[in-house]
């Protein structure tokens, strides 16, 4: 219990940096503040971590975070992860949508531009790339589908739900590949699996094949990217998350990528519902 509250304290202290930078950093670009620039991906991670730890988010400066996000959205609808950052793609669109959902405030993003960006990022095969004209990819497809779900814009944002589902199902060989003609990779058991679950089509996968593949990537107590490789933290988490979709582990919320217990905490503390 002591460790749990210690972790909360660390996360909240780091998030003060986002709150301060969200208000001040844009006028003080040349100044040397005693912490790193606010980061959209790490803000998503911090919020989900707090929810997992049972925090009620009451100590989070929600308005500062929401206001800061307004400076991160580009004219095309995408987001950068930091102010004046070089990268802007579907990953940070998802982070912005997830943050807004968890804080129950979408005023920091232009929803119409987000939906249009996702539409323009759908490829000829109806998978979704990191941005317009880019190759369909399992990770960016998840980010787009989850974003539309959190925005309640699935029907409006997908050009063809059925064809996107077909693209997703086609990614399964034994486990799931992230792109056509690539080998299966542990993490896509979650990225593809969660996308199909959001679209109410998870039952169409081959459970046994997926499970057996994941077991071939397990070694030294964790999961690796491919069979015969060394395990790492990210693929270990994604392997467990993929198993949870098949109810081989504790269930999780596929759109926010948090446990159902953490989602229940979110509903209780932020949405004020049981």
PDB file of C-alpha atoms in Angstrom:
ATOM      1  CA  UNK A   1       0.000   0.000   0.000  1.00  0.00           C
ATOM      2  CA  UNK A   2       2.876   2.372   0.838  1.00  0.00           C
ATOM      3  CA  UNK A   3       4.427   1.780  -2.604  1.00  0.00           C
ATOM      4  CA  UNK A   4       1.077   2.478  -4.285  1.00  0.00           C
ATOM      5  CA  UNK A   5       0.733   5.946  -2.749  1.00  0.00           C
ATOM      6  CA  UNK A   6       4.405   6.672  -3.383  1.00  0.00           C
ATOM      7  CA  UNK A   7       3.861   5.965  -7.096  1.00  0.00           C
ATOM      8  CA  UNK A   8       0.822   8.250  -7.155  1.00  0.00           C
ATOM      9  CA  UNK A   9       2.881  11.032  -5.592  1.00  0.00           C
ATOM     10  CA  UNK A  10       5.623  10.665  -8.213  1.00  0.00           C
ATOM     11  CA  UNK A  11       3.160  10.694 -11.125  1.00  0.00           C
ATOM     12  CA  UNK A  12       1.290  13.723  -9.806  1.00  0.00           C
ATOM     13  CA  UNK A  13       4.509  15.640  -9.237  1.00  0.00           C
ATOM     14  CA  UNK A  14       5.533  14.962 -12.848  1.00  0.00           C
ATOM     15  CA  UNK A  15       2.125  16.055 -14.114  1.00  0.00           C
ATOM     16  CA  UNK A  16       2.587  19.459 -12.481  1.00  0.00           C
ATOM     17  CA  UNK A  17       5.157  19.990 -15.212  1.00  0.00           C
ATOM     18  CA  UNK A  18       2.490  19.451 -17.850  1.00  0.00           C
ATOM     19  CA  UNK A  19       0.104  21.802 -16.061  1.00  0.00           C
ATOM     20  CA  UNK A  20       2.672  24.592 -15.732  1.00  0.00           C
ATOM     21  CA  UNK A  21       4.021  24.133 -19.233  1.00  0.00           C
ATOM     22  CA  UNK A  22       0.545  23.951 -20.626  1.00  0.00           C
ATOM     23  CA  UNK A  23       0.000  27.524 -19.508  1.00  0.00           C
ATOM     24  CA  UNK A  24       3.470  29.087 -19.579  1.00  0.00           C
ATOM     25  CA  UNK A  25       5.821  27.190 -21.861  1.00  0.00           C
ATOM     26  CA  UNK A  26       4.301  28.604 -25.028  1.00  0.00           C
ATOM     27  CA  UNK A  27       5.204  32.160 -24.002  1.00  0.00           C
ATOM     28  CA  UNK A  28       8.624  31.155 -22.613  1.00  0.00           C
ATOM     29  CA  UNK A  29      10.052  28.949 -25.330  1.00  0.00           C
ATOM     30  CA  UNK A  30      13.631  30.139 -24.742  1.00  0.00           C
ATOM     31  CA  UNK A  31      13.526  29.774 -20.959  1.00  0.00           C
ATOM     32  CA  UNK A  32      15.094  26.834 -19.114  1.00  0.00           C
ATOM     33  CA  UNK A  33      12.397  25.387 -16.909  1.00  0.00           C
ATOM     34  CA  UNK A  34      13.439  22.716 -14.387  1.00  0.00           C
ATOM     35  CA  UNK A  35      11.600  19.885 -16.134  1.00  0.00           C
ATOM     36  CA  UNK A  36      11.079  18.460 -19.591  1.00  0.00           C
ATOM     37  CA  UNK A  37       8.491  19.772 -22.036  1.00  0.00           C
ATOM     38  CA  UNK A  38       4.947  18.554 -21.580  1.00  0.00           C
ATOM     39  CA  UNK A  39       4.335  15.344 -23.513  1.00  0.00           C
ATOM     40  CA  UNK A  40       1.004  14.073 -24.814  1.00  0.00           C
ATOM     41  CA  UNK A  41       1.927  10.379 -24.743  1.00  0.00           C
ATOM     42  CA  UNK A  42       3.300  10.555 -21.207  1.00  0.00           C
ATOM     43  CA  UNK A  43       0.198  12.434 -20.046  1.00  0.00           C
ATOM     44  CA  UNK A  44      -1.948   9.571 -21.346  1.00  0.00           C
ATOM     45  CA  UNK A  45       0.328   7.091 -19.561  1.00  0.00           C
ATOM     46  CA  UNK A  46       0.258   9.093 -16.330  1.00  0.00           C
ATOM     47  CA  UNK A  47      -3.542   9.314 -16.272  1.00  0.00           C
ATOM     48  CA  UNK A  48      -4.016   5.610 -16.958  1.00  0.00           C
ATOM     49  CA  UNK A  49      -1.411   4.760 -14.302  1.00  0.00           C
ATOM     50  CA  UNK A  50      -3.251   6.870 -11.734  1.00  0.00           C
ATOM     51  CA  UNK A  51      -6.540   5.165 -12.581  1.00  0.00           C
ATOM     52  CA  UNK A  52      -4.925   1.735 -12.312  1.00  0.00           C
ATOM     53  CA  UNK A  53      -3.562   2.701  -8.884  1.00  0.00           C
ATOM     54  CA  UNK A  54      -7.059   3.721  -7.776  1.00  0.00           C
ATOM     55  CA  UNK A  55      -6.600   7.491  -7.806  1.00  0.00           C
ATOM     56  CA  UNK A  56      -9.671   9.679  -8.366  1.00  0.00           C
ATOM     57  CA  UNK A  57      -7.794  12.296 -10.489  1.00  0.00           C
ATOM     58  CA  UNK A  58      -9.010  15.069  -8.176  1.00  0.00           C
ATOM     59  CA  UNK A  59      -5.451  16.401  -7.771  1.00  0.00           C
ATOM     60  CA  UNK A  60      -4.842  16.584 -11.517  1.00  0.00           C
ATOM     61  CA  UNK A  61      -5.025  20.083 -13.032  1.00  0.00           C
ATOM     62  CA  UNK A  62      -7.507  19.067 -15.703  1.00  0.00           C
ATOM     63  CA  UNK A  63      -8.097  22.529 -17.168  1.00  0.00           C
ATOM     64  CA  UNK A  64      -4.360  23.109 -17.714  1.00  0.00           C
ATOM     65  CA  UNK A  65      -4.037  19.820 -19.590  1.00  0.00           C
ATOM     66  CA  UNK A  66      -7.084  20.488 -21.758  1.00  0.00           C
ATOM     67  CA  UNK A  67      -5.929  24.033 -22.551  1.00  0.00           C
ATOM     68  CA  UNK A  68      -2.406  22.827 -23.386  1.00  0.00           C
ATOM     69  CA  UNK A  69      -3.734  20.348 -25.940  1.00  0.00           C
ATOM     70  CA  UNK A  70      -5.157  23.197 -28.002  1.00  0.00           C
ATOM     71  CA  UNK A  71      -1.574  24.175 -28.857  1.00  0.00           C
ATOM     72  CA  UNK A  72      -0.674  20.644 -29.983  1.00  0.00           C
ATOM     73  CA  UNK A  73      -3.317  20.117 -32.692  1.00  0.00           C
ATOM     74  CA  UNK A  74      -2.219  20.968 -36.227  1.00  0.00           C
ATOM     75  CA  UNK A  75      -4.363  22.375 -39.014  1.00  0.00           C
ATOM     76  CA  UNK A  76      -4.751  18.917 -40.592  1.00  0.00           C
ATOM     77  CA  UNK A  77      -6.307  17.563 -37.376  1.00  0.00           C
ATOM     78  CA  UNK A  78      -3.296  15.574 -36.155  1.00  0.00           C
ATOM     79  CA  UNK A  79      -1.398  16.236 -32.928  1.00  0.00           C
ATOM     80  CA  UNK A  80       2.234  16.620 -31.980  1.00  0.00           C
ATOM     81  CA  UNK A  81       3.340  15.109 -28.684  1.00  0.00           C
ATOM     82  CA  UNK A  82       5.155  18.281 -27.580  1.00  0.00           C
ATOM     83  CA  UNK A  83       4.799  21.965 -28.421  1.00  0.00           C
ATOM     84  CA  UNK A  84       6.440  22.642 -31.803  1.00  0.00           C
ATOM     85  CA  UNK A  85       7.320  18.937 -32.013  1.00  0.00           C
ATOM     86  CA  UNK A  86       8.526  17.395 -35.262  1.00  0.00           C
ATOM     87  CA  UNK A  87       6.232  14.343 -35.248  1.00  0.00           C
ATOM     88  CA  UNK A  88       2.473  14.450 -35.726  1.00  0.00           C
ATOM     89  CA  UNK A  89       0.497  11.321 -36.477  1.00  0.00           C
ATOM     90  CA  UNK A  90      -2.236   8.904 -35.412  1.00  0.00           C
ATOM     91  CA  UNK A  91      -0.474   7.919 -32.173  1.00  0.00           C
ATOM     92  CA  UNK A  92      -0.924  11.365 -30.725  1.00  0.00           C
ATOM     93  CA  UNK A  93      -4.450  11.702 -32.084  1.00  0.00           C
ATOM     94  CA  UNK A  94      -5.270   8.685 -29.939  1.00  0.00           C
ATOM     95  CA  UNK A  95      -3.496  10.117 -26.895  1.00  0.00           C
ATOM     96  CA  UNK A  96      -5.449  13.369 -27.223  1.00  0.00           C
ATOM     97  CA  UNK A  97      -8.778  11.551 -27.554  1.00  0.00           C
ATOM     98  CA  UNK A  98      -8.038   9.202 -24.653  1.00  0.00           C
ATOM     99  CA  UNK A  99      -6.920  12.073 -22.399  1.00  0.00           C
ATOM    100  CA  UNK A 100     -10.051  14.047 -23.265  1.00  0.00           C
ATOM    101  CA  UNK A 101     -12.236  11.022 -22.560  1.00  0.00           C
ATOM    102  CA  UNK A 102     -10.588  10.295 -19.202  1.00  0.00           C
ATOM    103  CA  UNK A 103     -10.938  13.933 -18.149  1.00  0.00           C
ATOM    104  CA  UNK A 104     -14.490  14.050 -19.557  1.00  0.00           C
ATOM    105  CA  UNK A 105     -13.705  17.215 -21.511  1.00  0.00           C
ATOM    106  CA  UNK A 106     -13.272  17.365 -25.301  1.00  0.00           C
ATOM    107  CA  UNK A 107     -13.001  21.157 -25.495  1.00  0.00           C
ATOM    108  CA  UNK A 108      -9.234  20.928 -26.071  1.00  0.00           C
ATOM    109  CA  UNK A 109      -9.535  19.286 -29.475  1.00  0.00           C
ATOM    110  CA  UNK A 110     -11.254  20.085 -32.759  1.00  0.00           C
ATOM    111  CA  UNK A 111     -13.287  16.905 -33.215  1.00  0.00           C
ATOM    112  CA  UNK A 112     -14.303  17.577 -36.824  1.00  0.00           C
ATOM    113  CA  UNK A 113     -10.650  17.955 -37.843  1.00  0.00           C
ATOM    114  CA  UNK A 114      -9.729  14.736 -36.018  1.00  0.00           C
ATOM    115  CA  UNK A 115     -12.438  12.774 -37.824  1.00  0.00           C
ATOM    116  CA  UNK A 116     -11.384  14.219 -41.176  1.00  0.00           C
ATOM    117  CA  UNK A 117      -7.720  13.347 -40.510  1.00  0.00           C
ATOM    118  CA  UNK A 118      -8.697   9.752 -39.761  1.00  0.00           C
ATOM    119  CA  UNK A 119     -10.823   9.584 -42.917  1.00  0.00           C
ATOM    120  CA  UNK A 120      -7.942  10.832 -45.049  1.00  0.00           C
ATOM    121  CA  UNK A 121      -5.557   8.320 -43.451  1.00  0.00           C
ATOM    122  CA  UNK A 122      -7.585   5.290 -44.590  1.00  0.00           C
ATOM    123  CA  UNK A 123      -5.851   3.445 -47.391  1.00  0.00           C
ATOM    124  CA  UNK A 124      -7.122   1.683 -50.519  1.00  0.00           C
ATOM    125  CA  UNK A 125      -7.264  -1.564 -48.510  1.00  0.00           C
ATOM    126  CA  UNK A 126      -9.296   0.130 -45.720  1.00  0.00           C
ATOM    127  CA  UNK A 127      -6.593  -0.275 -43.119  1.00  0.00           C
ATOM    128  CA  UNK A 128      -5.396   2.985 -41.573  1.00  0.00           C
ATOM    129  CA  UNK A 129      -1.936   4.551 -41.683  1.00  0.00           C
ATOM    130  CA  UNK A 130      -0.173   7.028 -39.416  1.00  0.00           C
ATOM    131  CA  UNK A 131      -1.363   9.781 -41.726  1.00  0.00           C
ATOM    132  CA  UNK A 132      -2.761  10.461 -45.221  1.00  0.00           C
ATOM    133  CA  UNK A 133      -1.018   8.480 -47.971  1.00  0.00           C
ATOM    134  CA  UNK A 134       0.877   6.200 -45.558  1.00  0.00           C
ATOM    135  CA  UNK A 135       0.788   2.402 -45.432  1.00  0.00           C
ATOM    136  CA  UNK A 136      -1.938   0.671 -43.435  1.00  0.00           C
ATOM    137  CA  UNK A 137      -0.583  -0.455 -40.082  1.00  0.00           C
ATOM    138  CA  UNK A 138      -2.051  -2.397 -37.179  1.00  0.00           C
ATOM    139  CA  UNK A 139      -0.954   0.088 -34.530  1.00  0.00           C
ATOM    140  CA  UNK A 140      -2.254   3.171 -36.306  1.00  0.00           C
ATOM    141  CA  UNK A 141      -5.462   1.349 -37.227  1.00  0.00           C
ATOM    142  CA  UNK A 142      -6.071   0.697 -33.531  1.00  0.00           C
ATOM    143  CA  UNK A 143      -5.305   4.328 -32.674  1.00  0.00           C
ATOM    144  CA  UNK A 144      -7.795   5.551 -35.281  1.00  0.00           C
ATOM    145  CA  UNK A 145     -10.572   3.102 -34.389  1.00  0.00           C
ATOM    146  CA  UNK A 146     -10.184   3.664 -30.644  1.00  0.00           C
ATOM    147  CA  UNK A 147     -10.167   7.439 -31.184  1.00  0.00           C
ATOM    148  CA  UNK A 148     -13.386   7.312 -33.189  1.00  0.00           C
ATOM    149  CA  UNK A 149     -14.964   5.092 -30.553  1.00  0.00           C
ATOM    150  CA  UNK A 150     -14.004   7.472 -27.730  1.00  0.00           C
ATOM    151  CA  UNK A 151     -15.380  10.371 -29.787  1.00  0.00           C
ATOM    152  CA  UNK A 152     -18.573   8.409 -30.543  1.00  0.00           C
ATOM    153  CA  UNK A 153     -17.809   8.880 -34.254  1.00  0.00           C
ATOM    154  CA  UNK A 154     -17.228   5.304 -35.481  1.00  0.00           C
ATOM    155  CA  UNK A 155     -19.995   5.326 -38.058  1.00  0.00           C
ATOM    156  CA  UNK A 156     -18.981   8.735 -39.369  1.00  0.00           C
ATOM    157  CA  UNK A 157     -15.227   8.168 -39.380  1.00  0.00           C
ATOM    158  CA  UNK A 158     -14.820   4.748 -41.019  1.00  0.00           C
ATOM    159  CA  UNK A 159     -15.244   4.742 -44.786  1.00  0.00           C
ATOM    160  CA  UNK A 160     -16.302   1.071 -44.677  1.00  0.00           C
ATOM    161  CA  UNK A 161     -16.567  -0.722 -41.350  1.00  0.00           C
ATOM    162  CA  UNK A 162     -16.943  -4.130 -43.012  1.00  0.00           C
ATOM    163  CA  UNK A 163     -13.867  -3.672 -45.221  1.00  0.00           C
ATOM    164  CA  UNK A 164     -11.789  -2.454 -42.283  1.00  0.00           C
ATOM    165  CA  UNK A 165     -12.862  -5.535 -40.329  1.00  0.00           C
ATOM    166  CA  UNK A 166     -11.809  -7.690 -43.297  1.00  0.00           C
ATOM    167  CA  UNK A 167      -8.384  -5.990 -43.349  1.00  0.00           C
ATOM    168  CA  UNK A 168      -7.984  -6.629 -39.632  1.00  0.00           C
ATOM    169  CA  UNK A 169      -8.984 -10.290 -39.816  1.00  0.00           C
ATOM    170  CA  UNK A 170      -6.620 -10.755 -42.773  1.00  0.00           C
ATOM    171  CA  UNK A 171      -3.693  -9.845 -40.516  1.00  0.00           C
ATOM    172  CA  UNK A 172      -3.900 -13.188 -38.704  1.00  0.00           C
ATOM    173  CA  UNK A 173      -1.508 -15.915 -39.819  1.00  0.00           C
ATOM    174  CA  UNK A 174      -0.903 -17.735 -36.565  1.00  0.00           C
ATOM    175  CA  UNK A 175      -0.565 -14.652 -34.369  1.00  0.00           C
ATOM    176  CA  UNK A 176      -1.169 -11.253 -35.939  1.00  0.00           C
ATOM    177  CA  UNK A 177       1.057  -9.237 -38.255  1.00  0.00           C
ATOM    178  CA  UNK A 178       1.055  -5.448 -38.242  1.00  0.00           C
ATOM    179  CA  UNK A 179       1.245  -5.067 -42.024  1.00  0.00           C
ATOM    180  CA  UNK A 180       0.755  -7.283 -45.057  1.00  0.00           C
ATOM    181  CA  UNK A 181       3.658  -9.658 -45.805  1.00  0.00           C
ATOM    182  CA  UNK A 182       5.222  -9.204 -42.359  1.00  0.00           C
ATOM    183  CA  UNK A 183       5.779 -11.946 -39.760  1.00  0.00           C
ATOM    184  CA  UNK A 184       3.400 -12.196 -36.766  1.00  0.00           C
ATOM    185  CA  UNK A 185       4.431 -10.101 -33.785  1.00  0.00           C
ATOM    186  CA  UNK A 186       3.261 -10.380 -30.170  1.00  0.00           C
ATOM    187  CA  UNK A 187       2.084  -6.778 -29.804  1.00  0.00           C
ATOM    188  CA  UNK A 188      -0.440  -7.046 -32.637  1.00  0.00           C
ATOM    189  CA  UNK A 189      -2.433  -9.597 -30.676  1.00  0.00           C
ATOM    190  CA  UNK A 190      -3.535  -6.510 -28.794  1.00  0.00           C
ATOM    191  CA  UNK A 191      -3.500  -3.813 -31.503  1.00  0.00           C
ATOM    192  CA  UNK A 192      -5.479  -5.909 -33.988  1.00  0.00           C
ATOM    193  CA  UNK A 193      -7.454  -7.824 -31.382  1.00  0.00           C
ATOM    194  CA  UNK A 194      -8.584  -4.678 -29.561  1.00  0.00           C
ATOM    195  CA  UNK A 195      -9.590  -3.063 -32.856  1.00  0.00           C
ATOM    196  CA  UNK A 196     -11.766  -6.052 -33.694  1.00  0.00           C
ATOM    197  CA  UNK A 197     -13.257  -6.040 -30.194  1.00  0.00           C
ATOM    198  CA  UNK A 198     -14.209  -2.362 -30.495  1.00  0.00           C
ATOM    199  CA  UNK A 199     -15.853  -3.205 -33.835  1.00  0.00           C
ATOM    200  CA  UNK A 200     -17.715  -6.174 -32.272  1.00  0.00           C
ATOM    201  CA  UNK A 201     -15.875  -8.667 -34.472  1.00  0.00           C
ATOM    202  CA  UNK A 202     -13.364 -10.309 -32.147  1.00  0.00           C
ATOM    203  CA  UNK A 203     -15.166 -13.640 -32.376  1.00  0.00           C
ATOM    204  CA  UNK A 204     -13.950 -14.039 -35.958  1.00  0.00           C
ATOM    205  CA  UNK A 205     -10.308 -14.598 -34.961  1.00  0.00           C
ATOM    206  CA  UNK A 206      -8.758 -18.050 -34.483  1.00  0.00           C
ATOM    207  CA  UNK A 207      -8.329 -18.113 -30.705  1.00  0.00           C
ATOM    208  CA  UNK A 208      -6.217 -21.264 -30.605  1.00  0.00           C
ATOM    209  CA  UNK A 209      -3.766 -20.054 -33.253  1.00  0.00           C
ATOM    210  CA  UNK A 210      -3.327 -16.717 -31.519  1.00  0.00           C
ATOM    211  CA  UNK A 211      -2.862 -18.316 -28.098  1.00  0.00           C
ATOM    212  CA  UNK A 212      -0.371 -20.861 -29.406  1.00  0.00           C
ATOM    213  CA  UNK A 213       1.655 -18.149 -31.137  1.00  0.00           C
ATOM    214  CA  UNK A 214       1.839 -16.075 -27.957  1.00  0.00           C
ATOM    215  CA  UNK A 215       3.078 -19.104 -26.044  1.00  0.00           C
ATOM    216  CA  UNK A 216       5.975 -19.470 -28.524  1.00  0.00           C
ATOM    217  CA  UNK A 217       7.148 -15.927 -27.728  1.00  0.00           C
ATOM    218  CA  UNK A 218       7.165 -16.480 -23.967  1.00  0.00           C
ATOM    219  CA  UNK A 219      10.543 -16.941 -22.275  1.00  0.00           C
ATOM    220  CA  UNK A 220      12.398 -15.932 -19.105  1.00  0.00           C
ATOM    221  CA  UNK A 221       9.117 -14.864 -17.512  1.00  0.00           C
ATOM    222  CA  UNK A 222       8.090 -12.441 -20.265  1.00  0.00           C
ATOM    223  CA  UNK A 223       7.069 -12.173 -23.914  1.00  0.00           C
ATOM    224  CA  UNK A 224       9.262 -11.264 -26.853  1.00  0.00           C
ATOM    225  CA  UNK A 225       8.459  -9.728 -30.220  1.00  0.00           C
ATOM    226  CA  UNK A 226       9.049 -12.989 -32.098  1.00  0.00           C
ATOM    227  CA  UNK A 227       9.761 -16.612 -31.163  1.00  0.00           C
ATOM    228  CA  UNK A 228      13.421 -17.070 -30.225  1.00  0.00           C
ATOM    229  CA  UNK A 229      13.959 -13.415 -29.275  1.00  0.00           C
ATOM    230  CA  UNK A 230      14.579 -12.024 -25.804  1.00  0.00           C
ATOM    231  CA  UNK A 231      11.551 -10.724 -23.893  1.00  0.00           C
ATOM    232  CA  UNK A 232      11.075  -7.012 -23.239  1.00  0.00           C
ATOM    233  CA  UNK A 233       8.699  -4.987 -21.090  1.00  0.00           C
ATOM    234  CA  UNK A 234       6.536  -3.635 -23.914  1.00  0.00           C
ATOM    235  CA  UNK A 235       5.922  -6.979 -25.616  1.00  0.00           C
ATOM    236  CA  UNK A 236       5.361  -8.641 -22.256  1.00  0.00           C
ATOM    237  CA  UNK A 237       2.597  -6.166 -21.515  1.00  0.00           C
ATOM    238  CA  UNK A 238       1.126  -6.489 -24.994  1.00  0.00           C
ATOM    239  CA  UNK A 239       1.240 -10.278 -24.756  1.00  0.00           C
ATOM    240  CA  UNK A 240      -0.683 -10.203 -21.483  1.00  0.00           C
ATOM    241  CA  UNK A 241      -3.096  -7.623 -22.941  1.00  0.00           C
ATOM    242  CA  UNK A 242      -3.664  -9.850 -25.971  1.00  0.00           C
ATOM    243  CA  UNK A 243      -4.385 -12.801 -23.706  1.00  0.00           C
ATOM    244  CA  UNK A 244      -6.824 -10.699 -21.697  1.00  0.00           C
ATOM    245  CA  UNK A 245      -8.904 -10.085 -24.823  1.00  0.00           C
ATOM    246  CA  UNK A 246      -9.310 -13.852 -25.049  1.00  0.00           C
ATOM    247  CA  UNK A 247     -10.172 -13.911 -21.330  1.00  0.00           C
ATOM    248  CA  UNK A 248      -6.972 -15.800 -20.512  1.00  0.00           C
ATOM    249  CA  UNK A 249      -6.132 -13.044 -18.050  1.00  0.00           C
ATOM    250  CA  UNK A 250      -8.045 -10.254 -16.302  1.00  0.00           C
ATOM    251  CA  UNK A 251     -10.290  -8.431 -18.756  1.00  0.00           C
ATOM    252  CA  UNK A 252      -9.462  -4.952 -19.990  1.00  0.00           C
ATOM    253  CA  UNK A 253     -11.124  -2.058 -21.742  1.00  0.00           C
ATOM    254  CA  UNK A 254      -9.939  -2.316 -25.378  1.00  0.00           C
ATOM    255  CA  UNK A 255     -10.300   1.378 -26.232  1.00  0.00           C
ATOM    256  CA  UNK A 256      -8.435   2.857 -23.256  1.00  0.00           C
ATOM    257  CA  UNK A 257      -6.124  -0.146 -22.748  1.00  0.00           C
ATOM    258  CA  UNK A 258      -6.769  -0.281 -19.000  1.00  0.00           C
ATOM    259  CA  UNK A 259      -8.252  -2.974 -16.781  1.00  0.00           C
ATOM    260  CA  UNK A 260     -12.001  -3.098 -16.229  1.00  0.00           C
ATOM    261  CA  UNK A 261     -11.285  -2.312 -12.577  1.00  0.00           C
ATOM    262  CA  UNK A 262      -9.489   0.884 -13.616  1.00  0.00           C
ATOM    263  CA  UNK A 263     -12.337   1.764 -15.985  1.00  0.00           C
ATOM    264  CA  UNK A 264     -14.824   1.269 -13.154  1.00  0.00           C
ATOM    265  CA  UNK A 265     -12.742   3.673 -11.087  1.00  0.00           C
ATOM    266  CA  UNK A 266     -12.866   6.190 -13.962  1.00  0.00           C
ATOM    267  CA  UNK A 267     -16.642   5.912 -14.259  1.00  0.00           C
ATOM    268  CA  UNK A 268     -17.072   6.367 -10.527  1.00  0.00           C
ATOM    269  CA  UNK A 269     -14.642   9.240  -9.981  1.00  0.00           C
ATOM    270  CA  UNK A 270     -14.871  11.235 -13.205  1.00  0.00           C
ATOM    271  CA  UNK A 271     -18.219  10.333 -14.741  1.00  0.00           C
ATOM    272  CA  UNK A 272     -19.869   9.967 -11.291  1.00  0.00           C
ATOM    273  CA  UNK A 273     -21.558   6.693 -12.213  1.00  0.00           C
ATOM    274  CA  UNK A 274     -21.238   3.152 -10.867  1.00  0.00           C
TER     275      UNK A 274
END
